Amino acid sequence: MVAGIGDPEGISDPALAGKLSIYPNPAKQALYIKSEQGIKPESYEVINALGQQVLYGSLQQQRSVNVSSLASGTYFIRIKTDKGVMSKQFQVLQR
C-alpha cells in the first residue's frame, strides 16, 4: 500500500490538503513546500510507485526537498505538520 492512498494517516484533515502546496510539479532538482500561515511542516517522506520510501527528512529549517537523485517517475510526498498529515503526488523528470 502506498502511504496516503487508502491509508488512514494519509490525510488526517481534508482541509489541510488545501493549506499545503508543492511546486514545481513536475520537478527536476528540488520540490518546494508552501504552507499557509499557522501550518508548520515538520517532516517528509517520499514514496515511489512500489510503496518504498526513497527519501525522508526534516522540514524544520528548510522548506524544500532535493529530488535530483530520483529517477524520472511518479512519487508521493507525505508531509507531517503540527496539524496533521498530508500526501500529494508529484512527478520527477530527469534528462
PDB file of N, CA and C in Angstrom:
ATOM      1  N   MET A   1       0.846  -1.171   0.000  1.00  0.00           N
ATOM      2  CA  MET A   1       0.000   0.000   0.000  1.00  0.00           C
ATOM      3  C   MET A   1       0.893   1.236   0.000  1.00  0.00           C
ATOM      4  N   VAL A   2       0.590   2.205  -0.824  1.00  0.00           N
ATOM      5  CA  VAL A   2       1.336   3.452  -0.870  1.00  0.00           C
ATOM      6  C   VAL A   2       0.816   4.342   0.240  1.00  0.00           C
ATOM      7  N   ALA A   3       1.729   4.915   1.018  1.00  0.00           N
ATOM      8  CA  ALA A   3       1.322   5.794   2.110  1.00  0.00           C
ATOM      9  C   ALA A   3       0.456   6.916   1.565  1.00  0.00           C
ATOM     10  N   GLY A   4      -0.645   7.161   2.224  1.00  0.00           N
ATOM     11  CA  GLY A   4      -1.537   8.228   1.817  1.00  0.00           C
ATOM     12  C   GLY A   4      -2.639   7.776   0.878  1.00  0.00           C
ATOM     13  N   ILE A   5      -2.535   6.594   0.298  1.00  0.00           N
ATOM     14  CA  ILE A   5      -3.570   6.092  -0.589  1.00  0.00           C
ATOM     15  C   ILE A   5      -4.272   4.961   0.149  1.00  0.00           C
ATOM     16  N   GLY A   6      -5.466   5.221   0.630  1.00  0.00           N
ATOM     17  CA  GLY A   6      -6.195   4.235   1.410  1.00  0.00           C
ATOM     18  C   GLY A   6      -5.601   4.037   2.797  1.00  0.00           C
ATOM     19  N   ASP A   7      -4.750   4.944   3.192  1.00  0.00           N
ATOM     20  CA  ASP A   7      -4.057   4.878   4.473  1.00  0.00           C
ATOM     21  C   ASP A   7      -4.703   5.895   5.407  1.00  0.00           C
ATOM     22  N   PRO A   8      -5.171   5.489   6.580  1.00  0.00           N
ATOM     23  CA  PRO A   8      -5.836   6.440   7.462  1.00  0.00           C
ATOM     24  C   PRO A   8      -4.930   7.588   7.893  1.00  0.00           C
ATOM     25  N   GLU A   9      -3.622   7.427   7.757  1.00  0.00           N
ATOM     26  CA  GLU A   9      -2.726   8.513   8.120  1.00  0.00           C
ATOM     27  C   GLU A   9      -2.368   9.369   6.914  1.00  0.00           C
ATOM     28  N   GLY A  10      -2.924   9.090   5.747  1.00  0.00           N
ATOM     29  CA  GLY A  10      -2.614   9.849   4.540  1.00  0.00           C
ATOM     30  C   GLY A  10      -3.025  11.306   4.660  1.00  0.00           C
ATOM     31  N   ILE A  11      -4.303  11.554   4.874  1.00  0.00           N
ATOM     32  CA  ILE A  11      -4.787  12.915   5.112  1.00  0.00           C
ATOM     33  C   ILE A  11      -5.665  12.840   6.349  1.00  0.00           C
ATOM     34  N   SER A  12      -5.162  13.385   7.449  1.00  0.00           N
ATOM     35  CA  SER A  12      -5.931  13.323   8.681  1.00  0.00           C
ATOM     36  C   SER A  12      -7.013  14.390   8.706  1.00  0.00           C
ATOM     37  N   ASP A  13      -6.839  15.460   7.947  1.00  0.00           N
ATOM     38  CA  ASP A  13      -7.817  16.534   7.872  1.00  0.00           C
ATOM     39  C   ASP A  13      -7.894  16.977   6.416  1.00  0.00           C
ATOM     40  N   PRO A  14      -8.990  16.689   5.716  1.00  0.00           N
ATOM     41  CA  PRO A  14      -9.087  17.070   4.303  1.00  0.00           C
ATOM     42  C   PRO A  14      -8.842  18.555   4.065  1.00  0.00           C
ATOM     43  N   ALA A  15      -9.172  19.406   5.024  1.00  0.00           N
ATOM     44  CA  ALA A  15      -8.941  20.845   4.869  1.00  0.00           C
ATOM     45  C   ALA A  15      -7.449  21.161   4.815  1.00  0.00           C
ATOM     46  N   LEU A  16      -6.627  20.292   5.368  1.00  0.00           N
ATOM     47  CA  LEU A  16      -5.180  20.500   5.362  1.00  0.00           C
ATOM     48  C   LEU A  16      -4.614  20.435   3.950  1.00  0.00           C
ATOM     49  N   ALA A  17      -5.191  19.614   3.094  1.00  0.00           N
ATOM     50  CA  ALA A  17      -4.692  19.461   1.723  1.00  0.00           C
ATOM     51  C   ALA A  17      -4.695  20.790   0.979  1.00  0.00           C
ATOM     52  N   GLY A  18      -5.657  21.636   1.221  1.00  0.00           N
ATOM     53  CA  GLY A  18      -5.720  22.934   0.568  1.00  0.00           C
ATOM     54  C   GLY A  18      -4.806  23.973   1.177  1.00  0.00           C
ATOM     55  N   LYS A  19      -4.230  23.677   2.330  1.00  0.00           N
ATOM     56  CA  LYS A  19      -3.365  24.638   3.019  1.00  0.00           C
ATOM     57  C   LYS A  19      -1.884  24.364   2.804  1.00  0.00           C
ATOM     58  N   LEU A  20      -1.581  23.269   2.115  1.00  0.00           N
ATOM     59  CA  LEU A  20      -0.200  22.934   1.769  1.00  0.00           C
ATOM     60  C   LEU A  20      -0.124  22.730   0.269  1.00  0.00           C
ATOM     61  N   SER A  21       0.937  23.242  -0.342  1.00  0.00           N
ATOM     62  CA  SER A  21       1.128  23.001  -1.773  1.00  0.00           C
ATOM     63  C   SER A  21       2.591  22.669  -2.033  1.00  0.00           C
ATOM     64  N   ILE A  22       2.807  21.949  -3.127  1.00  0.00           N
ATOM     65  CA  ILE A  22       4.160  21.603  -3.550  1.00  0.00           C
ATOM     66  C   ILE A  22       4.351  22.112  -4.970  1.00  0.00           C
ATOM     67  N   TYR A  23       5.557  22.552  -5.259  1.00  0.00           N
ATOM     68  CA  TYR A  23       5.865  23.067  -6.598  1.00  0.00           C
ATOM     69  C   TYR A  23       7.362  22.998  -6.827  1.00  0.00           C
ATOM     70  N   PRO A  24       7.857  22.977  -8.059  1.00  0.00           N
ATOM     71  CA  PRO A  24       7.105  22.768  -9.288  1.00  0.00           C
ATOM     72  C   PRO A  24       6.719  21.304  -9.426  1.00  0.00           C
ATOM     73  N   ASN A  25       5.741  21.055 -10.227  1.00  0.00           N
ATOM     74  CA  ASN A  25       5.321  19.685 -10.499  1.00  0.00           C
ATOM     75  C   ASN A  25       5.030  19.581 -11.984  1.00  0.00           C
ATOM     76  N   PRO A  26       5.894  18.971 -12.754  1.00  0.00           N
ATOM     77  CA  PRO A  26       7.000  18.077 -12.383  1.00  0.00           C
ATOM     78  C   PRO A  26       8.231  18.848 -11.897  1.00  0.00           C
ATOM     79  N   ALA A  27       9.063  18.137 -11.128  1.00  0.00           N
ATOM     80  CA  ALA A  27      10.286  18.707 -10.564  1.00  0.00           C
ATOM     81  C   ALA A  27      11.507  18.050 -11.193  1.00  0.00           C
ATOM     82  N   LYS A  28      12.613  18.773 -11.184  1.00  0.00           N
ATOM     83  CA  LYS A  28      13.883  18.225 -11.674  1.00  0.00           C
ATOM     84  C   LYS A  28      14.931  18.197 -10.566  1.00  0.00           C
ATOM     85  N   GLN A  29      15.114  19.320  -9.888  1.00  0.00           N
ATOM     86  CA  GLN A  29      16.139  19.444  -8.860  1.00  0.00           C
ATOM     87  C   GLN A  29      15.563  19.453  -7.444  1.00  0.00           C
ATOM     88  N   ALA A  30      14.554  20.306  -7.240  1.00  0.00           N
ATOM     89  CA  ALA A  30      14.006  20.485  -5.895  1.00  0.00           C
ATOM     90  C   ALA A  30      12.488  20.595  -5.954  1.00  0.00           C
ATOM     91  N   LEU A  31      11.871  20.160  -4.882  1.00  0.00           N
ATOM     92  CA  LEU A  31      10.433  20.276  -4.694  1.00  0.00           C
ATOM     93  C   LEU A  31      10.254  21.198  -3.484  1.00  0.00           C
ATOM     94  N   TYR A  32       9.503  22.267  -3.657  1.00  0.00           N
ATOM     95  CA  TYR A  32       9.306  23.246  -2.593  1.00  0.00           C
ATOM     96  C   TYR A  32       7.934  23.045  -1.954  1.00  0.00           C
ATOM     97  N   ILE A  33       7.895  23.269  -0.649  1.00  0.00           N
ATOM     98  CA  ILE A  33       6.663  23.100   0.111  1.00  0.00           C
ATOM     99  C   ILE A  33       6.242  24.463   0.629  1.00  0.00           C
ATOM    100  N   LYS A  34       5.011  24.844   0.301  1.00  0.00           N
ATOM    101  CA  LYS A  34       4.466  26.121   0.751  1.00  0.00           C
ATOM    102  C   LYS A  34       3.273  25.825   1.648  1.00  0.00           C
ATOM    103  N   SER A  35       3.222  26.497   2.783  1.00  0.00           N
ATOM    104  CA  SER A  35       2.103  26.295   3.705  1.00  0.00           C
ATOM    105  C   SER A  35       1.491  27.632   4.081  1.00  0.00           C
ATOM    106  N   GLU A  36       0.207  27.586   4.352  1.00  0.00           N
ATOM    107  CA  GLU A  36      -0.470  28.781   4.826  1.00  0.00           C
ATOM    108  C   GLU A  36       0.000  29.101   6.238  1.00  0.00           C
ATOM    109  N   GLN A  37      -0.183  30.340   6.616  1.00  0.00           N
ATOM    110  CA  GLN A  37       0.198  30.768   7.960  1.00  0.00           C
ATOM    111  C   GLN A  37      -0.530  29.921   8.997  1.00  0.00           C
ATOM    112  N   GLY A  38       0.183  29.514  10.014  1.00  0.00           N
ATOM    113  CA  GLY A  38      -0.388  28.694  11.063  1.00  0.00           C
ATOM    114  C   GLY A  38      -0.165  27.202  10.873  1.00  0.00           C
ATOM    115  N   ILE A  39       0.344  26.774   9.701  1.00  0.00           N
ATOM    116  CA  ILE A  39       0.659  25.368   9.434  1.00  0.00           C
ATOM    117  C   ILE A  39       2.178  25.236   9.413  1.00  0.00           C
ATOM    118  N   LYS A  40       2.712  24.374  10.258  1.00  0.00           N
ATOM    119  CA  LYS A  40       4.162  24.196  10.344  1.00  0.00           C
ATOM    120  C   LYS A  40       4.567  22.806   9.878  1.00  0.00           C
ATOM    121  N   PRO A  41       5.103  22.704   8.639  1.00  0.00           N
ATOM    122  CA  PRO A  41       5.614  21.405   8.191  1.00  0.00           C
ATOM    123  C   PRO A  41       6.760  20.956   9.095  1.00  0.00           C
ATOM    124  N   GLU A  42       6.739  19.685   9.491  1.00  0.00           N
ATOM    125  CA  GLU A  42       7.759  19.167  10.393  1.00  0.00           C
ATOM    126  C   GLU A  42       8.704  18.187   9.708  1.00  0.00           C
ATOM    127  N   SER A  43       8.146  17.265   8.921  1.00  0.00           N
ATOM    128  CA  SER A  43       8.989  16.255   8.274  1.00  0.00           C
ATOM    129  C   SER A  43       8.296  15.757   7.012  1.00  0.00           C
ATOM    130  N   TYR A  44       9.065  15.027   6.206  1.00  0.00           N
ATOM    131  CA  TYR A  44       8.515  14.487   4.966  1.00  0.00           C
ATOM    132  C   TYR A  44       9.101  13.119   4.698  1.00  0.00           C
ATOM    133  N   GLU A  45       8.393  12.364   3.860  1.00  0.00           N
ATOM    134  CA  GLU A  45       8.937  11.152   3.281  1.00  0.00           C
ATOM    135  C   GLU A  45       8.425  11.075   1.852  1.00  0.00           C
ATOM    136  N   VAL A  46       9.298  10.610   0.952  1.00  0.00           N
ATOM    137  CA  VAL A  46       8.953  10.438  -0.451  1.00  0.00           C
ATOM    138  C   VAL A  46       8.844   8.945  -0.708  1.00  0.00           C
ATOM    139  N   ILE A  47       7.735   8.544  -1.312  1.00  0.00           N
ATOM    140  CA  ILE A  47       7.425   7.141  -1.572  1.00  0.00           C
ATOM    141  C   ILE A  47       7.360   6.940  -3.083  1.00  0.00           C
ATOM    142  N   ASN A  48       7.990   5.874  -3.589  1.00  0.00           N
ATOM    143  CA  ASN A  48       7.924   5.590  -5.028  1.00  0.00           C
ATOM    144  C   ASN A  48       6.652   4.802  -5.355  1.00  0.00           C
ATOM    145  N   ALA A  49       6.469   4.484  -6.625  1.00  0.00           N
ATOM    146  CA  ALA A  49       5.258   3.789  -7.070  1.00  0.00           C
ATOM    147  C   ALA A  49       5.138   2.375  -6.515  1.00  0.00           C
ATOM    148  N   LEU A  50       6.250   1.820  -6.008  1.00  0.00           N
ATOM    149  CA  LEU A  50       6.222   0.485  -5.409  1.00  0.00           C
ATOM    150  C   LEU A  50       5.935   0.528  -3.910  1.00  0.00           C
ATOM    151  N   GLY A  51       5.731   1.733  -3.385  1.00  0.00           N
ATOM    152  CA  GLY A  51       5.459   1.876  -1.961  1.00  0.00           C
ATOM    153  C   GLY A  51       6.710   1.919  -1.098  1.00  0.00           C
ATOM    154  N   GLN A  52       7.870   2.089  -1.717  1.00  0.00           N
ATOM    155  CA  GLN A  52       9.135   2.123  -0.980  1.00  0.00           C
ATOM    156  C   GLN A  52       9.505   3.562  -0.631  1.00  0.00           C
ATOM    157  N   GLN A  53       9.944   3.761   0.589  1.00  0.00           N
ATOM    158  CA  GLN A  53      10.430   5.076   0.998  1.00  0.00           C
ATOM    159  C   GLN A  53      11.786   5.322   0.339  1.00  0.00           C
ATOM    160  N   VAL A  54      11.904   6.402  -0.427  1.00  0.00           N
ATOM    161  CA  VAL A  54      13.153   6.687  -1.129  1.00  0.00           C
ATOM    162  C   VAL A  54      13.864   7.916  -0.583  1.00  0.00           C
ATOM    163  N   LEU A  55      13.157   8.798   0.084  1.00  0.00           N
ATOM    164  CA  LEU A  55      13.748   9.966   0.736  1.00  0.00           C
ATOM    165  C   LEU A  55      12.953  10.272   1.990  1.00  0.00           C
ATOM    166  N   TYR A  56      13.605  10.882   2.959  1.00  0.00           N
ATOM    167  CA  TYR A  56      12.906  11.368   4.145  1.00  0.00           C
ATOM    168  C   TYR A  56      13.762  12.438   4.788  1.00  0.00           C
ATOM    169  N   GLY A  57      13.154  13.270   5.603  1.00  0.00           N
ATOM    170  CA  GLY A  57      13.935  14.297   6.279  1.00  0.00           C
ATOM    171  C   GLY A  57      13.062  15.271   7.041  1.00  0.00           C
ATOM    172  N   SER A  58      13.722  16.258   7.607  1.00  0.00           N
ATOM    173  CA  SER A  58      13.070  17.279   8.409  1.00  0.00           C
ATOM    174  C   SER A  58      12.737  18.501   7.560  1.00  0.00           C
ATOM    175  N   LEU A  59      11.663  19.159   7.895  1.00  0.00           N
ATOM    176  CA  LEU A  59      11.295  20.418   7.256  1.00  0.00           C
ATOM    177  C   LEU A  59      11.345  21.559   8.270  1.00  0.00           C
ATOM    178  N   GLN A  60      11.997  21.336   9.391  1.00  0.00           N
ATOM    179  CA  GLN A  60      12.073  22.347  10.442  1.00  0.00           C
ATOM    180  C   GLN A  60      12.837  23.591   9.971  1.00  0.00           C
ATOM    181  N   GLN A  61      13.968  23.392   9.295  1.00  0.00           N
ATOM    182  CA  GLN A  61      14.819  24.504   8.875  1.00  0.00           C
ATOM    183  C   GLN A  61      14.656  24.863   7.402  1.00  0.00           C
ATOM    184  N   GLN A  62      14.282  23.908   6.592  1.00  0.00           N
ATOM    185  CA  GLN A  62      14.267  24.082   5.147  1.00  0.00           C
ATOM    186  C   GLN A  62      12.943  23.605   4.593  1.00  0.00           C
ATOM    187  N   ARG A  63      12.355  24.362   3.665  1.00  0.00           N
ATOM    188  CA  ARG A  63      11.061  24.007   3.087  1.00  0.00           C
ATOM    189  C   ARG A  63      11.207  23.468   1.665  1.00  0.00           C
ATOM    190  N   SER A  64      12.309  22.749   1.408  1.00  0.00           N
ATOM    191  CA  SER A  64      12.489  22.148   0.089  1.00  0.00           C
ATOM    192  C   SER A  64      13.065  20.750   0.235  1.00  0.00           C
ATOM    193  N   VAL A  65      12.838  19.946  -0.805  1.00  0.00           N
ATOM    194  CA  VAL A  65      13.321  18.568  -0.841  1.00  0.00           C
ATOM    195  C   VAL A  65      14.136  18.405  -2.113  1.00  0.00           C
ATOM    196  N   ASN A  66      15.379  17.965  -1.989  1.00  0.00           N
ATOM    197  CA  ASN A  66      16.247  17.733  -3.144  1.00  0.00           C
ATOM    198  C   ASN A  66      15.827  16.410  -3.793  1.00  0.00           C
ATOM    199  N   VAL A  67      15.291  16.493  -5.012  1.00  0.00           N
ATOM    200  CA  VAL A  67      14.831  15.296  -5.718  1.00  0.00           C
ATOM    201  C   VAL A  67      15.734  14.941  -6.899  1.00  0.00           C
ATOM    202  N   SER A  68      16.890  15.590  -6.997  1.00  0.00           N
ATOM    203  CA  SER A  68      17.775  15.373  -8.148  1.00  0.00           C
ATOM    204  C   SER A  68      18.323  13.949  -8.219  1.00  0.00           C
ATOM    205  N   SER A  69      18.328  13.233  -7.105  1.00  0.00           N
ATOM    206  CA  SER A  69      18.832  11.855  -7.103  1.00  0.00           C
ATOM    207  C   SER A  69      17.779  10.836  -7.537  1.00  0.00           C
ATOM    208  N   LEU A  70      16.535  11.268  -7.701  1.00  0.00           N
ATOM    209  CA  LEU A  70      15.449  10.355  -8.067  1.00  0.00           C
ATOM    210  C   LEU A  70      15.367  10.174  -9.569  1.00  0.00           C
ATOM    211  N   ALA A  71      15.032   8.963  -9.995  1.00  0.00           N
ATOM    212  CA  ALA A  71      14.803   8.686 -11.413  1.00  0.00           C
ATOM    213  C   ALA A  71      13.474   9.314 -11.836  1.00  0.00           C
ATOM    214  N   SER A  72      13.326   9.551 -13.112  1.00  0.00           N
ATOM    215  CA  SER A  72      12.051  10.070 -13.624  1.00  0.00           C
ATOM    216  C   SER A  72      10.931   9.112 -13.244  1.00  0.00           C
ATOM    217  N   GLY A  73       9.804   9.658 -12.838  1.00  0.00           N
ATOM    218  CA  GLY A  73       8.671   8.827 -12.472  1.00  0.00           C
ATOM    219  C   GLY A  73       7.697   9.544 -11.569  1.00  0.00           C
ATOM    220  N   THR A  74       6.729   8.791 -11.085  1.00  0.00           N
ATOM    221  CA  THR A  74       5.693   9.304 -10.197  1.00  0.00           C
ATOM    222  C   THR A  74       6.026   8.936  -8.765  1.00  0.00           C
ATOM    223  N   TYR A  75       5.871   9.890  -7.867  1.00  0.00           N
ATOM    224  CA  TYR A  75       6.170   9.708  -6.450  1.00  0.00           C
ATOM    225  C   TYR A  75       5.055  10.339  -5.626  1.00  0.00           C
ATOM    226  N   PHE A  76       5.036  10.000  -4.357  1.00  0.00           N
ATOM    227  CA  PHE A  76       4.140  10.622  -3.391  1.00  0.00           C
ATOM    228  C   PHE A  76       4.989  11.230  -2.300  1.00  0.00           C
ATOM    229  N   ILE A  77       4.618  12.428  -1.862  1.00  0.00           N
ATOM    230  CA  ILE A  77       5.289  13.023  -0.721  1.00  0.00           C
ATOM    231  C   ILE A  77       4.279  13.073   0.413  1.00  0.00           C
ATOM    232  N   ARG A  78       4.696  12.601   1.543  1.00  0.00           N
ATOM    233  CA  ARG A  78       3.860  12.588   2.746  1.00  0.00           C
ATOM    234  C   ARG A  78       4.465  13.609   3.700  1.00  0.00           C
ATOM    235  N   ILE A  79       3.721  14.644   4.013  1.00  0.00           N
ATOM    236  CA  ILE A  79       4.219  15.742   4.836  1.00  0.00           C
ATOM    237  C   ILE A  79       3.500  15.725   6.176  1.00  0.00           C
ATOM    238  N   LYS A  80       4.289  15.652   7.235  1.00  0.00           N
ATOM    239  CA  LYS A  80       3.736  15.711   8.588  1.00  0.00           C
ATOM    240  C   LYS A  80       3.832  17.156   9.071  1.00  0.00           C
ATOM    241  N   THR A  81       2.715  17.679   9.566  1.00  0.00           N
ATOM    242  CA  THR A  81       2.683  19.034  10.098  1.00  0.00           C
ATOM    243  C   THR A  81       2.216  18.995  11.552  1.00  0.00           C
ATOM    244  N   ASP A  82       2.200  20.149  12.169  1.00  0.00           N
ATOM    245  CA  ASP A  82       1.690  20.240  13.531  1.00  0.00           C
ATOM    246  C   ASP A  82       0.169  20.075  13.574  1.00  0.00           C
ATOM    247  N   LYS A  83      -0.486  20.093  12.395  1.00  0.00           N
ATOM    248  CA  LYS A  83      -1.942  19.966  12.313  1.00  0.00           C
ATOM    249  C   LYS A  83      -2.414  18.631  11.762  1.00  0.00           C
ATOM    250  N   GLY A  84      -1.491  17.797  11.289  1.00  0.00           N
ATOM    251  CA  GLY A  84      -1.883  16.516  10.711  1.00  0.00           C
ATOM    252  C   GLY A  84      -0.916  16.086   9.616  1.00  0.00           C
ATOM    253  N   VAL A  85      -1.353  15.128   8.811  1.00  0.00           N
ATOM    254  CA  VAL A  85      -0.516  14.551   7.764  1.00  0.00           C
ATOM    255  C   VAL A  85      -1.229  14.709   6.422  1.00  0.00           C
ATOM    256  N   MET A  86      -0.455  15.038   5.381  1.00  0.00           N
ATOM    257  CA  MET A  86      -0.998  15.214   4.047  1.00  0.00           C
ATOM    258  C   MET A  86      -0.107  14.495   3.044  1.00  0.00           C
ATOM    259  N   SER A  87      -0.706  13.887   2.034  1.00  0.00           N
ATOM    260  CA  SER A  87       0.048  13.239   0.959  1.00  0.00           C
ATOM    261  C   SER A  87      -0.342  13.851  -0.370  1.00  0.00           C
ATOM    262  N   LYS A  88       0.660  14.052  -1.227  1.00  0.00           N
ATOM    263  CA  LYS A  88       0.422  14.567  -2.573  1.00  0.00           C
ATOM    264  C   LYS A  88       1.285  13.805  -3.556  1.00  0.00           C
ATOM    265  N   GLN A  89       0.771  13.664  -4.762  1.00  0.00           N
ATOM    266  CA  GLN A  89       1.511  13.015  -5.842  1.00  0.00           C
ATOM    267  C   GLN A  89       2.302  14.071  -6.597  1.00  0.00           C
ATOM    268  N   PHE A  90       3.499  13.695  -7.077  1.00  0.00           N
ATOM    269  CA  PHE A  90       4.273  14.590  -7.927  1.00  0.00           C
ATOM    270  C   PHE A  90       5.097  13.770  -8.903  1.00  0.00           C
ATOM    271  N   GLN A  91       5.600  14.436  -9.915  1.00  0.00           N
ATOM    272  CA  GLN A  91       6.409  13.805 -10.954  1.00  0.00           C
ATOM    273  C   GLN A  91       7.843  14.324 -10.881  1.00  0.00           C
ATOM    274  N   VAL A  92       8.789  13.460 -11.214  1.00  0.00           N
ATOM    275  CA  VAL A  92      10.184  13.862 -11.392  1.00  0.00           C
ATOM    276  C   VAL A  92      10.518  13.613 -12.850  1.00  0.00           C
ATOM    277  N   LEU A  93      11.105  14.602 -13.490  1.00  0.00           N
ATOM    278  CA  LEU A  93      11.547  14.479 -14.880  1.00  0.00           C
ATOM    279  C   LEU A  93      13.049  14.753 -14.919  1.00  0.00           C
ATOM    280  N   GLN A  94      13.819  13.746 -15.233  1.00  0.00           N
ATOM    281  CA  GLN A  94      15.274  13.893 -15.367  1.00  0.00           C
ATOM    282  C   GLN A  94      15.630  13.693 -16.826  1.00  0.00           C
ATOM    283  N   ARG A  95      16.661  14.351 -17.274  1.00  0.00           N
ATOM    284  CA  ARG A  95      17.113  14.198 -18.672  1.00  0.00           C
ATOM    285  C   ARG A  95      18.345  13.357 -18.740  1.00  0.00           C
TER     286      ARG A  95
END
